[in-house]
Coordinates of C-alpha atoms in Angstrom, one line a residue:
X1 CA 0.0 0.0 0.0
X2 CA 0.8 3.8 -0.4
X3 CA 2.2 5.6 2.3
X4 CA 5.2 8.4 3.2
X5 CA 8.3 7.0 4.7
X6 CA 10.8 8.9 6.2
X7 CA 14.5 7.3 6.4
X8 CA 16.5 9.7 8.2
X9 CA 17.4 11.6 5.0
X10 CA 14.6 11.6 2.8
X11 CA 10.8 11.5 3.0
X12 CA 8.9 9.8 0.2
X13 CA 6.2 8.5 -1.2
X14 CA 6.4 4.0 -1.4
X15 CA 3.7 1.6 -2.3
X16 CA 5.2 -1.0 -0.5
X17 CA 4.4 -0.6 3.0
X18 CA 2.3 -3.3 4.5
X19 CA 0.3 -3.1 7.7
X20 CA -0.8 -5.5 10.4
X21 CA -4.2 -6.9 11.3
X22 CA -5.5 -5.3 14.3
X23 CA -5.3 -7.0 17.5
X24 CA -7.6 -7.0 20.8
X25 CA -8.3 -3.1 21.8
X26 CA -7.5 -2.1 18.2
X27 CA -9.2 -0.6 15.4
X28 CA -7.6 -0.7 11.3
X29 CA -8.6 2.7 9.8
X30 CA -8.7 3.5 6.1
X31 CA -7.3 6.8 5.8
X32 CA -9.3 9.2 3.6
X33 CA -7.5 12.3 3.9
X34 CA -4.7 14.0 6.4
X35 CA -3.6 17.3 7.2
X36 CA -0.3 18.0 6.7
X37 CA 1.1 19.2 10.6
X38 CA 4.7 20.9 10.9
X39 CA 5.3 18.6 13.4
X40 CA 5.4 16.2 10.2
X41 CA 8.4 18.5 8.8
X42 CA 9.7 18.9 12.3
X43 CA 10.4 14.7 12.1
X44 CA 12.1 15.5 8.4
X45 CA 14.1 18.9 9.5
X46 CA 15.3 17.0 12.8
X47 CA 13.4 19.5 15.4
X48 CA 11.8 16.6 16.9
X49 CA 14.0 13.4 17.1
X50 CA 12.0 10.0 16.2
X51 CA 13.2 6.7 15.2
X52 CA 13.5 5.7 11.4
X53 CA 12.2 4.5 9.5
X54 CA 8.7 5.5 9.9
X55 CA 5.8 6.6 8.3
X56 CA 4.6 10.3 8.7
X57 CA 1.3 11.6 9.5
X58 CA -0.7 12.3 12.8
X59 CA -3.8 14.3 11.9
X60 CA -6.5 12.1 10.2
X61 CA -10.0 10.9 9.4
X62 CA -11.6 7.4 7.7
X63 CA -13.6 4.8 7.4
X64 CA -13.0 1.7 10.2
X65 CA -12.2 -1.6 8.3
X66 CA -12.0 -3.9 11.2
X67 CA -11.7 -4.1 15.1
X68 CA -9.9 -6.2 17.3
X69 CA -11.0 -7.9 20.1
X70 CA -12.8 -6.4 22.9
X71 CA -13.6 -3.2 20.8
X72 CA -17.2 -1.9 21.3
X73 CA -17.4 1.7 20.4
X74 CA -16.4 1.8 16.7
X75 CA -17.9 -1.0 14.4
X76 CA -16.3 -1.2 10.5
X77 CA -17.7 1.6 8.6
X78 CA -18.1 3.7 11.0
X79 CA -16.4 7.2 9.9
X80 CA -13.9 7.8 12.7
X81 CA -11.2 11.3 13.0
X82 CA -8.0 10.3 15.1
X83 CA -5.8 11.6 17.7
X84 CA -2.4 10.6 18.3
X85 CA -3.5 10.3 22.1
X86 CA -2.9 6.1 23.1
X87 CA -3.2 6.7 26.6
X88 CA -3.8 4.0 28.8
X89 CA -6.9 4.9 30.8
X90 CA -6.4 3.4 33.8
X91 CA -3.3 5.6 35.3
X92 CA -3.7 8.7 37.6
X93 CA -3.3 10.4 34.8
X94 CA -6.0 9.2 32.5
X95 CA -8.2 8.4 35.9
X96 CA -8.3 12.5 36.4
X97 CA -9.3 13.4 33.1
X98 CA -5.6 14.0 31.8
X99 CA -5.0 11.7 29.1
X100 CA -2.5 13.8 27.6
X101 CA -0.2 13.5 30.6
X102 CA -0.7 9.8 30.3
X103 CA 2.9 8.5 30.4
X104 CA 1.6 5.2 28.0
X105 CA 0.8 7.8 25.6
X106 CA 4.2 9.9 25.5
X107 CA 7.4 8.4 23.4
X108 CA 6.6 4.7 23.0
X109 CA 6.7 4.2 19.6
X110 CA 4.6 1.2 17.7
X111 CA 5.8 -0.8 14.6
X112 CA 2.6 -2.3 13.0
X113 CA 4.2 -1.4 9.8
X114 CA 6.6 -3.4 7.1
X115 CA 8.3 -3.0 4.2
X116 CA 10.1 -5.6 2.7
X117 CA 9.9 -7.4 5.8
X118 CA 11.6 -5.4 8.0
X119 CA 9.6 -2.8 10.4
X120 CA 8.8 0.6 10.6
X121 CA 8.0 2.7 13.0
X122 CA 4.5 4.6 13.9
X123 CA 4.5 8.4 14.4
X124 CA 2.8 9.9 17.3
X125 CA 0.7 6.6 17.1
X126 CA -0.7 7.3 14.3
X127 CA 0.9 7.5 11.2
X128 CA -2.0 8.8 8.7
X129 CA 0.3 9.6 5.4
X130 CA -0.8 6.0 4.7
X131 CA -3.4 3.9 3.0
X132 CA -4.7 2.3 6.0
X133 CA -3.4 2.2 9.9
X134 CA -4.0 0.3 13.0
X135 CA -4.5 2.4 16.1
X136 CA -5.6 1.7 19.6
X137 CA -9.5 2.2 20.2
X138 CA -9.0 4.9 22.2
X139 CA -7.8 6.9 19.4
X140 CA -10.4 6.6 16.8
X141 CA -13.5 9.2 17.6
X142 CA -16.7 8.0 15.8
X143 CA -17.7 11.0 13.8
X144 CA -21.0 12.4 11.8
X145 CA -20.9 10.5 8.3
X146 CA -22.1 13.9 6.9
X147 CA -18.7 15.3 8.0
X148 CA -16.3 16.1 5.3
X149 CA -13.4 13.8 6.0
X150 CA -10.7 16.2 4.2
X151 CA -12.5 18.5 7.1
X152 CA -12.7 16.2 9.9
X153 CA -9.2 15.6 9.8
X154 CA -7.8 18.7 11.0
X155 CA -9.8 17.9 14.5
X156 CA -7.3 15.0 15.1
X157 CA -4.0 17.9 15.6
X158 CA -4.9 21.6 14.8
X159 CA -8.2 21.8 16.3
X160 CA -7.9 19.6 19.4
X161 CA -4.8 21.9 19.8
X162 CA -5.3 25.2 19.4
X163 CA -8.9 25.4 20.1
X164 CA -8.1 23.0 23.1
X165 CA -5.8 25.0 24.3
X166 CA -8.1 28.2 24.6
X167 CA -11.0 26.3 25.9
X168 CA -9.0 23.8 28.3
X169 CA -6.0 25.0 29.4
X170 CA -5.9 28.9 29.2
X171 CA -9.8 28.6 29.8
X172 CA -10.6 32.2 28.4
X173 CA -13.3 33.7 29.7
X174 CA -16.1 36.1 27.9
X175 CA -14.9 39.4 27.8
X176 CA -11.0 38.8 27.9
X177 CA -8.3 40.2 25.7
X178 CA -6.2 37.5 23.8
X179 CA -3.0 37.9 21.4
X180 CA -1.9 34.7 19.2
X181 CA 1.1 35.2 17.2
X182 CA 1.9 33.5 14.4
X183 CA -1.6 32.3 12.1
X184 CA -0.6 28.9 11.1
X185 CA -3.0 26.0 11.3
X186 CA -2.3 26.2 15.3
X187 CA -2.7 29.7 15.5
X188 CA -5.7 29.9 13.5
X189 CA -7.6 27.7 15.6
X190 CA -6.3 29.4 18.8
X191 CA -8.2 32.8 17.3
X192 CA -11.6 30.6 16.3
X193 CA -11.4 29.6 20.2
X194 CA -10.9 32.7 21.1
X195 CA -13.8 33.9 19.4
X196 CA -15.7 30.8 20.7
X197 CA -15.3 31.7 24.0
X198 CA -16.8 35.3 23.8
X199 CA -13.0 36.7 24.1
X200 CA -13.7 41.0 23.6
X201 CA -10.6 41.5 21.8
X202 CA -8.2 39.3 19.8
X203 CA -5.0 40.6 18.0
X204 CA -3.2 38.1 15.7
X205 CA 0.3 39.0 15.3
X206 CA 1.8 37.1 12.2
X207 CA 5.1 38.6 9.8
X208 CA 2.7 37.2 6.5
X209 CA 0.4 40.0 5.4
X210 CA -1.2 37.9 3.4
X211 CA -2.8 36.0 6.3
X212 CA -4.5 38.7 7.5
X213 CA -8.1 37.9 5.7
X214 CA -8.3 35.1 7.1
X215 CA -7.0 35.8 10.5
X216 CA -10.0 38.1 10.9
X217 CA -12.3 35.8 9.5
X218 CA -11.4 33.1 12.0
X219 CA -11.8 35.5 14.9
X220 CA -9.4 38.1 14.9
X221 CA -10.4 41.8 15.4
X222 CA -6.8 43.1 14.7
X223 CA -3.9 42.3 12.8
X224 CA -0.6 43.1 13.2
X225 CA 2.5 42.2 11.4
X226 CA 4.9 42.6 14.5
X227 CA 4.0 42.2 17.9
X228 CA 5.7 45.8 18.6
X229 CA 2.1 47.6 17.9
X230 CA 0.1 44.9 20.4
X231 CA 0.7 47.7 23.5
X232 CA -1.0 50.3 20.8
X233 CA -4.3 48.1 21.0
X234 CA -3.8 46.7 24.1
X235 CA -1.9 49.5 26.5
X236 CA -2.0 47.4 30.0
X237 CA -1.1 44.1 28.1
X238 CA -3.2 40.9 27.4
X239 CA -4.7 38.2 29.5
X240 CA -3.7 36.1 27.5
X241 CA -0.8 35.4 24.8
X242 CA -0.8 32.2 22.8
X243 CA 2.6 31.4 21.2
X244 CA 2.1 29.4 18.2
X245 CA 5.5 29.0 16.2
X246 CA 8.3 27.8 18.4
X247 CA 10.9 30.7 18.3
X248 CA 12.6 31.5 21.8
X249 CA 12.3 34.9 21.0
X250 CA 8.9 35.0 20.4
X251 CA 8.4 33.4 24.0
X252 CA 10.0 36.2 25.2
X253 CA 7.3 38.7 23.8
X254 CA 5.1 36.7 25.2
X255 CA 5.8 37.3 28.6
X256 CA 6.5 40.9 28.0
X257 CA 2.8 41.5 26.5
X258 CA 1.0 39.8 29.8
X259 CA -1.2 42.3 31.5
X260 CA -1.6 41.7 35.7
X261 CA -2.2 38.1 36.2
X262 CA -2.0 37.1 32.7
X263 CA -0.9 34.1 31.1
X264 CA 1.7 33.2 28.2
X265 CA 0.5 29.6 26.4
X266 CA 3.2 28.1 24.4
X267 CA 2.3 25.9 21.9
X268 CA 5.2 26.3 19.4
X269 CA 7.6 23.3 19.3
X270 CA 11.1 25.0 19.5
X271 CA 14.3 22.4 19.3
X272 CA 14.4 20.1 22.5
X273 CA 17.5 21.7 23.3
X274 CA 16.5 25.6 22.7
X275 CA 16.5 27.9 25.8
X276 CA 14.2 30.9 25.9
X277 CA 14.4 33.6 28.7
X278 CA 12.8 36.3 30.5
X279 CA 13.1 38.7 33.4
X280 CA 11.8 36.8 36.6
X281 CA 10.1 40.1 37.9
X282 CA 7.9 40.1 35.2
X283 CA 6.3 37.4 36.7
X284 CA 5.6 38.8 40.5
X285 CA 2.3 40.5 39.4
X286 CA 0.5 36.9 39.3
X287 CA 1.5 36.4 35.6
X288 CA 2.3 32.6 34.9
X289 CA 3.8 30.7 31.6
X290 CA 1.4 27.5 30.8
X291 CA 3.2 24.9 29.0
X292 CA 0.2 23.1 26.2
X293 CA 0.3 19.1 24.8
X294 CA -2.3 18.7 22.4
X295 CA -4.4 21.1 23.8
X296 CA -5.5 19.4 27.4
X297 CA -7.6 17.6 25.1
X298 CA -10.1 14.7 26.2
X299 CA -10.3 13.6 22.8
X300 CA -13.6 11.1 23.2
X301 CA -15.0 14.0 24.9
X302 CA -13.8 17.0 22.7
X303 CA -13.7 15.7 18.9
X304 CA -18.0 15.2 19.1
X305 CA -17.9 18.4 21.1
X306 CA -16.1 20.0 17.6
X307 CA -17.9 18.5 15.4
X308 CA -20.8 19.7 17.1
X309 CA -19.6 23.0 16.9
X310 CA -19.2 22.4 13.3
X311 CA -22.6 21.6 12.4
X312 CA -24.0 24.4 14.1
X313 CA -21.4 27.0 12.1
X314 CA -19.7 28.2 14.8
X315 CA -16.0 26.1 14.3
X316 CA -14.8 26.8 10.9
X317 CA -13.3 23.4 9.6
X318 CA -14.0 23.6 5.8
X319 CA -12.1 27.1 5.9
X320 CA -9.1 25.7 7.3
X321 CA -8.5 23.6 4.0
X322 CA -6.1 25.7 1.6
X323 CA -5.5 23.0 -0.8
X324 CA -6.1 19.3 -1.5
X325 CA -3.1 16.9 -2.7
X326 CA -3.3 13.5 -3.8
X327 CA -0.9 11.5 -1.6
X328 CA 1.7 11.4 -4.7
X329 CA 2.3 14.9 -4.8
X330 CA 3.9 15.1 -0.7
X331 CA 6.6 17.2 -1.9
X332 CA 4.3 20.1 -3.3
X333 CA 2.5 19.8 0.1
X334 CA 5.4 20.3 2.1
X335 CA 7.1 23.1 -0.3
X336 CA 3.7 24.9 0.0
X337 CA 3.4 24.4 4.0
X338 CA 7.1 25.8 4.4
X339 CA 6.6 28.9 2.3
X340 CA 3.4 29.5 4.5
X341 CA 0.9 29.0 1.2
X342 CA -1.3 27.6 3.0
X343 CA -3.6 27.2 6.6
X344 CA -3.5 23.6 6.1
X345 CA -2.3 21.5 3.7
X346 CA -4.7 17.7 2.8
X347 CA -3.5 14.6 1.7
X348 CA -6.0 12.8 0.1
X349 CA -6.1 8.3 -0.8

C-alpha cells in the first residue's frame, strides 16, 4: 500500500508498505485524507527526534475496516477522526481526566508497519500519510458521516490543539483580551477559540500580510504584522498570549505582552534543546507561563464536542483547508506548507 516514509534523509512516497491486522483493543482505519502538521516536517528537519524509519502523518479521518478484540465503540464503517493520544486509561493520569499527561501515551513508539519485511515505526501513534493504519481504540473518535473527512481531519491535531488550548487550558473567559502570534493551522484555531469563548478583543500577530483575511475571519479583530504595535491596541497588556511558532524569542514577547495576572501559552515546538528567557520580575504580578500538549484535550469528549460546533457553524473546519493533494504529490505539500501558502495542507487516498 501507499504511504510516506521517512528514512532519516529523505521523505517519500512508497507503495510497499504493508500493515498488520488489528489486535484486541485495536481498530484498522482506512485513511481518507490527512492534514499535513509541521510537526510532520519537524520529524524530516530534525526538530523533533524520532526513530526511522517510519511513516509520517498524525492528523486524520476514515472509514473503520475492522476491530480487534474487545472493541465496542467503533464498528467497521463507521467514519472515525484520530488523535495521536494512546493513553492507557487506567493511570492517575488518565483516571483524572488528563489523558494527555498519560505516560503510556508519550514516546513509546509502535511498529505495526513493514516494508520488505523489515519494520517501521509509527509516528505519534498514528501515522495517517498512509493507505490504511492500526490504532488503539482509544484513538479513533466516531464521527457524523455527513462530516467532510478532508474537514474532519484537522480535528485530530490543529483543532484539538489550538482550540483546546483556549477552551481547556488557558480557559478564556467572555470578555478577555487575547494575542496569538503567528496564524498557522495552530494559530488559527487558537483565534476561532478565542472567538468561541466570547474573548472581547483578539489581536493576531503574524510577519505574512497575506494572512490577514483570514486571521479576521477566524476571529481576529486586529492584525498586526509585529508584535511591537500589540501595546497600541492593548496598552495594560493581554490576558492572554498564545505562542504558536516555536521561536525562543517570540516566548519572550510573550511574557513581555502579559497584562496583571496574565498568562503566556506556548504551543510552538522549539528544538528540544533551545532555551528561551525572560526577566523573573515580570512574573511577580501573578503572571504565569502554561506549558500546552495537544491542547489538554479529552479527545472522546472534545472531537464530538467540535464536530458539534461544526454543524451548528460556529467552528470553521472547511475554511481551514487551503489546498487538496493526492498523496503522490507530498513534496508540493510540504514546499507549499514551508513557504506559509497555506492554513493547512490535505493529503488525500
Amino acid at each position: 500500500m501507499r504511504g510516506v516514509l521517512f528514512d532519516g534523509t529523505h521523505a517519500q512516497v512508497v507503495d510497499d508498505l504493508e500493515v498488520r491486522d488489528p489486535g484486541p483493543g485495536e481498530v484498522q482505519v482506512a485513511i481518507a485524507a490527512a492534514g499535513l502538521c509541521h510537526s510532520d516536517l519537524s520529524v524530516i528537519d530534525g526538530t523533533i527526534p524520532f526513530p526511522v524509519p517510519v511513516v509520517l502523518g498524525h492528523e486524520g479521518a476514515g472509514v473503520v475496516e475492522a476491530v480487534g478484540a474487545g472493541v465496542t465503540h467503533v464498528a467497521p464503517g463507521d467514519h472515525v477522526a484520530l488523535s495521536t493520544l494512546a493513553n492507557c486509561g487506567a493511570c492517575a493520569d488518565c483516571d483524572r481526566g488528563r489523558p494527555t499527561m498519560c505516560r503510556k501515551a508519550i514516546g513509546r513508539p509502535g511498529r505495526p508497519f513493514s516494508r520488505d519485511g523489515a519494520p517501521v515505526h509509527q509516528f505519534a501513534s498514528n501515522s495517517a500519510f498512509a493507505e490504511r493504519t492500526v490504532v488503539k481504540a482509544v484513538q479513533a473518535v466516531r464521527i457524523p458521516p455527513d462530516l467532510p473527512l478532508a474537514s474532519a481531519a484537522l480535528i485530530g491535531c490543529a483543532v484539538l490543539t489550538g482550540v483546546g488550548a483556549v477552551l481547556n487550558r488557558a480557559r478564556v473567559d467572555r470578555g478577555d483580551t487575547v494575542v496569538v502570534i503567528g496564524t498557522g493551522g495552530i494559530g488559527l484555531n487558537v483565534l476561532q477559540g478565542a472567538r468561541i469563548a466570547g474573548a472581547r478583543t483578539v489581536v493576531a500577530v503574524d510577519t505574512n500580510p497575506a494572512k490577514e483575511a483570514a486571521a479576521r475571519r477566524f476571529g481576529a479583530t486586529h492584525f498586526l504584522a509585529s508584535a511591537d504595535g500589540v501595546r497600541e491596541v492593548l496598552a495594560t497588556g493581554a490576558d492572554h498570549v498564545f505562542e504558536c511558532v516555536g521561536h525562543v524569542g517570540l516566548v519572550r514577547q510573550a511574557v513581555d505582552l502579559l497584562d496583571r495576572h496574565g498568562q503566556a501559552i506556548l504551543l510552538g515546538m522549539p528544538a528540544p534543546t533551545a532555551e528561551a528567557t525572560f526577566a523573573p520580575a515580570a512574573m511577580f504580578l501573578d503572571k504565569s507561563i502554561l506549558g500546552c500538549r495537544y491542547g489538554s484535550s479529552r479527545p472522546q469528549h472534545d472531537i464530538p464536542r467540535y464536530a458539534e460546533l461544526y454543524r451548528t457553524g460556529a467552528l470553521l473546519l472547511d475554511e481551514l483547508v487551503t489546498e487538496t493533494y493526492p498523496v503522490e504529490d507530498f513534496a508540493k505539500a510540504v514546499e507549499d506548507a514551508r513557504q506559509g501558502r497555506v492554513a493547512r495542507g490535505v493529503l488525500t487516498f
